[in-house]
Amino acid sequence: MRDLVALAADGDQGAWRELVRRYSDLVWAVARAHRLQRADAADVSQLTWVRLAENIGRLREPDRVGAWLATTARRESLRVLGERSRESVTDRWGEWVDGDEVWRPEEVALRGERDDLLWRAFAGLRERCRNLLTLQAFAPELTYVELAGVLGLSGSAVSKTRGRCLEALRRRLVLLGVPGEAA
């Protein structure tokens, strides 16, 4: 084990893979034994491996790396549980404000349903439309000329294609039950 830890400390990727193969179930089991939710257990597992990467060259007993991982996972699990105990439950949803949006349960539910319909309609579009609308949504700084270059269109075709894509998206939303004026 000492040699495997030494190789991993020197950056040997095969040694790291072997350590993960041998001990990932142990780390996961320790986190889940603390009754953490899956997402919290995954965070604990990931952070445990990060801690090993940060400290592997300083382990006093490299032969006991499994025990070190278990102890670290236990400490991280307890930290997560401690953070959770500081959370407070409230029934004052109206006070939760994110910018201009108020997060009331009924609004969150409606927003989730609306988003689901939008993504379902979007997924049904042709690839060219999905690419164009994605670029416009997530890279709004791109000019039509730059978009044309990325998408392999002529400069004048971007505007027309965008209009057709938005119309196709609107039609799909109507088919999914979204009122025409909201689509």
PDB file of C-alpha atoms in Angstrom:
ATOM      1  CA  MET A   1       0.000   0.000   0.000  1.00  0.00           C
ATOM      2  CA  ARG A   2       2.873   2.340   0.836  1.00  0.00           C
ATOM      3  CA  ASP A   3       4.153   2.085  -2.757  1.00  0.00           C
ATOM      4  CA  LEU A   4       0.702   2.762  -4.217  1.00  0.00           C
ATOM      5  CA  VAL A   5       0.309   5.884  -2.065  1.00  0.00           C
ATOM      6  CA  ALA A   6       3.822   7.045  -2.999  1.00  0.00           C
ATOM      7  CA  LEU A   7       3.055   6.631  -6.697  1.00  0.00           C
ATOM      8  CA  ALA A   8      -0.202   8.565  -6.318  1.00  0.00           C
ATOM      9  CA  ALA A   9       1.632  11.303  -4.431  1.00  0.00           C
ATOM     10  CA  ASP A  10       4.007  11.560  -7.414  1.00  0.00           C
ATOM     11  CA  GLY A  11       1.039  12.050  -9.744  1.00  0.00           C
ATOM     12  CA  ASP A  12       0.686   8.542 -11.154  1.00  0.00           C
ATOM     13  CA  GLN A  13      -2.878   8.443 -12.541  1.00  0.00           C
ATOM     14  CA  GLY A  14      -2.997   4.634 -12.471  1.00  0.00           C
ATOM     15  CA  ALA A  15      -2.192   4.683  -8.767  1.00  0.00           C
ATOM     16  CA  TRP A  16      -4.963   7.228  -8.162  1.00  0.00           C
ATOM     17  CA  ARG A  17      -7.452   5.108 -10.086  1.00  0.00           C
ATOM     18  CA  GLU A  18      -6.475   2.096  -7.995  1.00  0.00           C
ATOM     19  CA  LEU A  19      -6.903   4.023  -4.745  1.00  0.00           C
ATOM     20  CA  VAL A  20     -10.328   5.211  -5.865  1.00  0.00           C
ATOM     21  CA  ARG A  21     -11.283   1.688  -6.975  1.00  0.00           C
ATOM     22  CA  ARG A  22     -10.261   0.215  -3.612  1.00  0.00           C
ATOM     23  CA  TYR A  23     -11.705   2.845  -1.313  1.00  0.00           C
ATOM     24  CA  SER A  24     -14.569   4.685  -3.016  1.00  0.00           C
ATOM     25  CA  ASP A  25     -17.153   2.247  -1.609  1.00  0.00           C
ATOM     26  CA  LEU A  26     -15.721   2.770   1.880  1.00  0.00           C
ATOM     27  CA  VAL A  27     -15.900   6.563   1.611  1.00  0.00           C
ATOM     28  CA  TRP A  28     -19.467   6.365   0.279  1.00  0.00           C
ATOM     29  CA  ALA A  29     -20.516   3.949   3.030  1.00  0.00           C
ATOM     30  CA  VAL A  30     -19.161   6.235   5.754  1.00  0.00           C
ATOM     31  CA  ALA A  31     -21.073   9.218   4.356  1.00  0.00           C
ATOM     32  CA  ARG A  32     -24.310   7.242   3.993  1.00  0.00           C
ATOM     33  CA  ALA A  33     -23.879   5.758   7.472  1.00  0.00           C
ATOM     34  CA  HIS A  34     -24.345   9.307   8.768  1.00  0.00           C
ATOM     35  CA  ARG A  35     -27.769   9.281   7.071  1.00  0.00           C
ATOM     36  CA  LEU A  36     -26.833  12.003   4.636  1.00  0.00           C
ATOM     37  CA  GLN A  37     -28.966  12.589   1.560  1.00  0.00           C
ATOM     38  CA  ARG A  38     -27.432  11.337  -1.701  1.00  0.00           C
ATOM     39  CA  ALA A  39     -26.331  14.824  -2.768  1.00  0.00           C
ATOM     40  CA  ASP A  40     -24.697  15.536   0.598  1.00  0.00           C
ATOM     41  CA  ALA A  41     -23.031  12.107   0.604  1.00  0.00           C
ATOM     42  CA  ALA A  42     -21.698  12.785  -2.897  1.00  0.00           C
ATOM     43  CA  ASP A  43     -20.298  16.130  -1.718  1.00  0.00           C
ATOM     44  CA  VAL A  44     -18.659  14.444   1.273  1.00  0.00           C
ATOM     45  CA  SER A  45     -17.178  11.762  -0.962  1.00  0.00           C
ATOM     46  CA  GLN A  46     -15.798  14.295  -3.413  1.00  0.00           C
ATOM     47  CA  LEU A  47     -14.378  16.497  -0.670  1.00  0.00           C
ATOM     48  CA  THR A  48     -12.757  13.479   1.009  1.00  0.00           C
ATOM     49  CA  TRP A  49     -10.873  12.696  -2.201  1.00  0.00           C
ATOM     50  CA  VAL A  50      -9.897  16.345  -2.587  1.00  0.00           C
ATOM     51  CA  ARG A  51      -8.528  16.306   0.978  1.00  0.00           C
ATOM     52  CA  LEU A  52      -6.496  13.198   0.132  1.00  0.00           C
ATOM     53  CA  ALA A  53      -5.098  14.884  -2.963  1.00  0.00           C
ATOM     54  CA  GLU A  54      -4.114  17.891  -0.851  1.00  0.00           C
ATOM     55  CA  ASN A  55      -2.473  15.785   1.864  1.00  0.00           C
ATOM     56  CA  ILE A  56      -1.274  12.553   0.272  1.00  0.00           C
ATOM     57  CA  GLY A  57       2.382  13.562   0.420  1.00  0.00           C
ATOM     58  CA  ARG A  58       2.112  14.268   4.150  1.00  0.00           C
ATOM     59  CA  LEU A  59       0.418  11.062   5.335  1.00  0.00           C
ATOM     60  CA  ARG A  60       2.303   9.762   8.399  1.00  0.00           C
ATOM     61  CA  GLU A  61       1.133   6.184   7.827  1.00  0.00           C
ATOM     62  CA  PRO A  62       0.577   5.634   4.104  1.00  0.00           C
ATOM     63  CA  ASP A  63      -0.252   1.963   4.775  1.00  0.00           C
ATOM     64  CA  ARG A  64      -3.357   3.167   6.621  1.00  0.00           C
ATOM     65  CA  VAL A  65      -4.752   5.325   3.809  1.00  0.00           C
ATOM     66  CA  GLY A  66      -8.103   3.512   4.113  1.00  0.00           C
ATOM     67  CA  ALA A  67      -8.415   4.521   7.762  1.00  0.00           C
ATOM     68  CA  TRP A  68      -7.380   8.071   6.863  1.00  0.00           C
ATOM     69  CA  LEU A  69     -10.098   8.220   4.197  1.00  0.00           C
ATOM     70  CA  ALA A  70     -12.728   6.831   6.576  1.00  0.00           C
ATOM     71  CA  THR A  71     -11.797   9.337   9.278  1.00  0.00           C
ATOM     72  CA  THR A  72     -11.839  12.218   6.810  1.00  0.00           C
ATOM     73  CA  ALA A  73     -15.214  11.126   5.412  1.00  0.00           C
ATOM     74  CA  ARG A  74     -16.580  10.903   8.966  1.00  0.00           C
ATOM     75  CA  ARG A  75     -15.357  14.403   9.811  1.00  0.00           C
ATOM     76  CA  GLU A  76     -16.789  15.850   6.596  1.00  0.00           C
ATOM     77  CA  SER A  77     -20.105  14.076   7.241  1.00  0.00           C
ATOM     78  CA  LEU A  78     -20.278  15.545  10.734  1.00  0.00           C
ATOM     79  CA  ARG A  79     -19.491  18.986   9.324  1.00  0.00           C
ATOM     80  CA  VAL A  80     -22.387  18.675   6.854  1.00  0.00           C
ATOM     81  CA  LEU A  81     -24.714  17.520   9.633  1.00  0.00           C
ATOM     82  CA  GLY A  82     -23.617  20.481  11.748  1.00  0.00           C
ATOM     83  CA  GLU A  83     -24.369  22.901   8.927  1.00  0.00           C
ATOM     84  CA  ARG A  84     -27.786  21.331   8.434  1.00  0.00           C
ATOM     85  CA  SER A  85     -28.632  21.794  12.122  1.00  0.00           C
ATOM     86  CA  ARG A  86     -28.075  25.534  11.704  1.00  0.00           C
ATOM     87  CA  GLU A  87     -30.674  25.732   8.932  1.00  0.00           C
ATOM     88  CA  SER A  88     -34.045  26.976  10.013  1.00  0.00           C
ATOM     89  CA  VAL A  89     -37.401  26.105   8.543  1.00  0.00           C
ATOM     90  CA  THR A  90     -39.765  28.990   7.978  1.00  0.00           C
ATOM     91  CA  ASP A  91     -43.290  29.388   6.776  1.00  0.00           C
ATOM     92  CA  ARG A  92     -42.629  32.954   5.678  1.00  0.00           C
ATOM     93  CA  TRP A  93     -42.106  32.223   1.988  1.00  0.00           C
ATOM     94  CA  GLY A  94     -43.093  35.739   1.045  1.00  0.00           C
ATOM     95  CA  GLU A  95     -39.884  37.048   2.596  1.00  0.00           C
ATOM     96  CA  TRP A  96     -37.645  35.029   0.317  1.00  0.00           C
ATOM     97  CA  VAL A  97     -36.668  37.393  -2.428  1.00  0.00           C
ATOM     98  CA  ASP A  98     -34.088  36.855  -5.141  1.00  0.00           C
ATOM     99  CA  GLY A  99     -33.673  40.133  -6.967  1.00  0.00           C
ATOM    100  CA  ASP A 100     -37.175  41.049  -8.077  1.00  0.00           C
ATOM    101  CA  GLU A 101     -38.537  37.510  -7.789  1.00  0.00           C
ATOM    102  CA  VAL A 102     -40.410  36.281  -4.745  1.00  0.00           C
ATOM    103  CA  TRP A 103     -40.146  32.519  -4.227  1.00  0.00           C
ATOM    104  CA  ARG A 104     -43.568  31.393  -3.023  1.00  0.00           C
ATOM    105  CA  PRO A 105     -44.258  27.637  -3.289  1.00  0.00           C
ATOM    106  CA  GLU A 106     -47.047  28.025  -5.836  1.00  0.00           C
ATOM    107  CA  GLU A 107     -44.874  30.277  -8.010  1.00  0.00           C
ATOM    108  CA  VAL A 108     -41.975  27.830  -7.831  1.00  0.00           C
ATOM    109  CA  ALA A 109     -44.277  24.954  -8.854  1.00  0.00           C
ATOM    110  CA  LEU A 110     -45.739  26.907 -11.763  1.00  0.00           C
ATOM    111  CA  ARG A 111     -42.313  28.066 -12.873  1.00  0.00           C
ATOM    112  CA  GLY A 112     -41.081  24.450 -12.820  1.00  0.00           C
ATOM    113  CA  GLU A 113     -44.025  23.269 -14.924  1.00  0.00           C
ATOM    114  CA  ARG A 114     -43.526  26.126 -17.377  1.00  0.00           C
ATOM    115  CA  ASP A 115     -39.811  25.392 -17.650  1.00  0.00           C
ATOM    116  CA  ASP A 116     -40.500  21.698 -18.237  1.00  0.00           C
ATOM    117  CA  LEU A 117     -42.883  22.514 -21.102  1.00  0.00           C
ATOM    118  CA  LEU A 118     -40.393  24.950 -22.587  1.00  0.00           C
ATOM    119  CA  TRP A 119     -37.545  22.398 -22.532  1.00  0.00           C
ATOM    120  CA  ARG A 120     -39.792  19.694 -24.002  1.00  0.00           C
ATOM    121  CA  ALA A 121     -40.772  22.031 -26.851  1.00  0.00           C
ATOM    122  CA  PHE A 122     -37.138  23.089 -27.324  1.00  0.00           C
ATOM    123  CA  ALA A 123     -35.955  19.459 -27.505  1.00  0.00           C
ATOM    124  CA  GLY A 124     -38.354  18.875 -30.399  1.00  0.00           C
ATOM    125  CA  LEU A 125     -36.825  21.588 -32.569  1.00  0.00           C
ATOM    126  CA  ARG A 126     -34.425  20.866 -35.413  1.00  0.00           C
ATOM    127  CA  GLU A 127     -30.770  20.857 -34.445  1.00  0.00           C
ATOM    128  CA  ARG A 128     -30.059  24.114 -36.300  1.00  0.00           C
ATOM    129  CA  CYS A 129     -32.782  25.885 -34.294  1.00  0.00           C
ATOM    130  CA  ARG A 130     -31.588  24.444 -30.989  1.00  0.00           C
ATOM    131  CA  ASN A 131     -28.037  25.561 -31.748  1.00  0.00           C
ATOM    132  CA  LEU A 132     -29.060  29.063 -32.800  1.00  0.00           C
ATOM    133  CA  LEU A 133     -31.394  29.660 -29.858  1.00  0.00           C
ATOM    134  CA  THR A 134     -28.872  28.214 -27.399  1.00  0.00           C
ATOM    135  CA  LEU A 135     -26.150  30.511 -28.683  1.00  0.00           C
ATOM    136  CA  GLN A 136     -28.449  33.524 -28.500  1.00  0.00           C
ATOM    137  CA  ALA A 137     -29.513  32.663 -24.959  1.00  0.00           C
ATOM    138  CA  PHE A 138     -26.090  31.878 -23.535  1.00  0.00           C
ATOM    139  CA  ALA A 139     -23.848  34.077 -25.674  1.00  0.00           C
ATOM    140  CA  PRO A 140     -25.975  37.192 -26.309  1.00  0.00           C
ATOM    141  CA  GLU A 141     -22.873  39.215 -27.045  1.00  0.00           C
ATOM    142  CA  LEU A 142     -22.407  37.428 -30.393  1.00  0.00           C
ATOM    143  CA  THR A 143     -23.391  39.503 -33.407  1.00  0.00           C
ATOM    144  CA  TYR A 144     -25.444  38.050 -36.259  1.00  0.00           C
ATOM    145  CA  VAL A 145     -22.262  37.898 -38.349  1.00  0.00           C
ATOM    146  CA  GLU A 146     -20.491  35.893 -35.628  1.00  0.00           C
ATOM    147  CA  LEU A 147     -23.520  33.632 -35.220  1.00  0.00           C
ATOM    148  CA  ALA A 148     -23.594  33.073 -38.968  1.00  0.00           C
ATOM    149  CA  GLY A 149     -19.943  32.015 -38.892  1.00  0.00           C
ATOM    150  CA  VAL A 150     -20.477  29.587 -36.014  1.00  0.00           C
ATOM    151  CA  LEU A 151     -23.611  28.074 -37.523  1.00  0.00           C
ATOM    152  CA  GLY A 152     -22.467  28.018 -41.136  1.00  0.00           C
ATOM    153  CA  LEU A 153     -25.192  30.388 -42.332  1.00  0.00           C
ATOM    154  CA  SER A 154     -25.026  33.528 -44.414  1.00  0.00           C
ATOM    155  CA  GLY A 155     -25.191  36.772 -42.451  1.00  0.00           C
ATOM    156  CA  SER A 156     -28.682  37.627 -43.652  1.00  0.00           C
ATOM    157  CA  ALA A 157     -30.005  34.126 -42.905  1.00  0.00           C
ATOM    158  CA  VAL A 158     -29.518  34.374 -39.138  1.00  0.00           C
ATOM    159  CA  SER A 159     -32.387  36.798 -38.578  1.00  0.00           C
ATOM    160  CA  LYS A 160     -34.788  34.840 -40.807  1.00  0.00           C
ATOM    161  CA  THR A 161     -33.760  31.513 -39.305  1.00  0.00           C
ATOM    162  CA  ARG A 162     -34.144  32.907 -35.791  1.00  0.00           C
ATOM    163  CA  GLY A 163     -37.674  34.064 -36.591  1.00  0.00           C
ATOM    164  CA  ARG A 164     -38.607  30.661 -38.020  1.00  0.00           C
ATOM    165  CA  CYS A 165     -37.099  28.892 -35.008  1.00  0.00           C
ATOM    166  CA  LEU A 166     -38.973  31.044 -32.525  1.00  0.00           C
ATOM    167  CA  GLU A 167     -42.210  30.461 -34.443  1.00  0.00           C
ATOM    168  CA  ALA A 168     -41.587  26.696 -34.431  1.00  0.00           C
ATOM    169  CA  LEU A 169     -40.945  26.852 -30.675  1.00  0.00           C
ATOM    170  CA  ARG A 170     -44.175  28.824 -30.151  1.00  0.00           C
ATOM    171  CA  ARG A 171     -46.166  26.263 -32.175  1.00  0.00           C
ATOM    172  CA  ARG A 172     -44.714  23.397 -30.145  1.00  0.00           C
ATOM    173  CA  LEU A 173     -45.594  25.177 -26.900  1.00  0.00           C
ATOM    174  CA  VAL A 174     -49.191  25.623 -28.076  1.00  0.00           C
ATOM    175  CA  LEU A 175     -49.342  21.909 -28.922  1.00  0.00           C
ATOM    176  CA  LEU A 176     -48.178  21.162 -25.382  1.00  0.00           C
ATOM    177  CA  GLY A 177     -51.063  23.200 -23.970  1.00  0.00           C
ATOM    178  CA  VAL A 178     -49.502  26.608 -23.396  1.00  0.00           C
ATOM    179  CA  PRO A 179     -52.030  29.314 -24.284  1.00  0.00           C
ATOM    180  CA  GLY A 180     -51.148  31.078 -27.551  1.00  0.00           C
ATOM    181  CA  GLU A 181     -50.645  34.491 -25.934  1.00  0.00           C
ATOM    182  CA  ALA A 182     -48.271  33.014 -23.311  1.00  0.00           C
ATOM    183  CA  ALA A 183     -46.301  30.996 -25.862  1.00  0.00           C
TER     184      ALA A 183
END
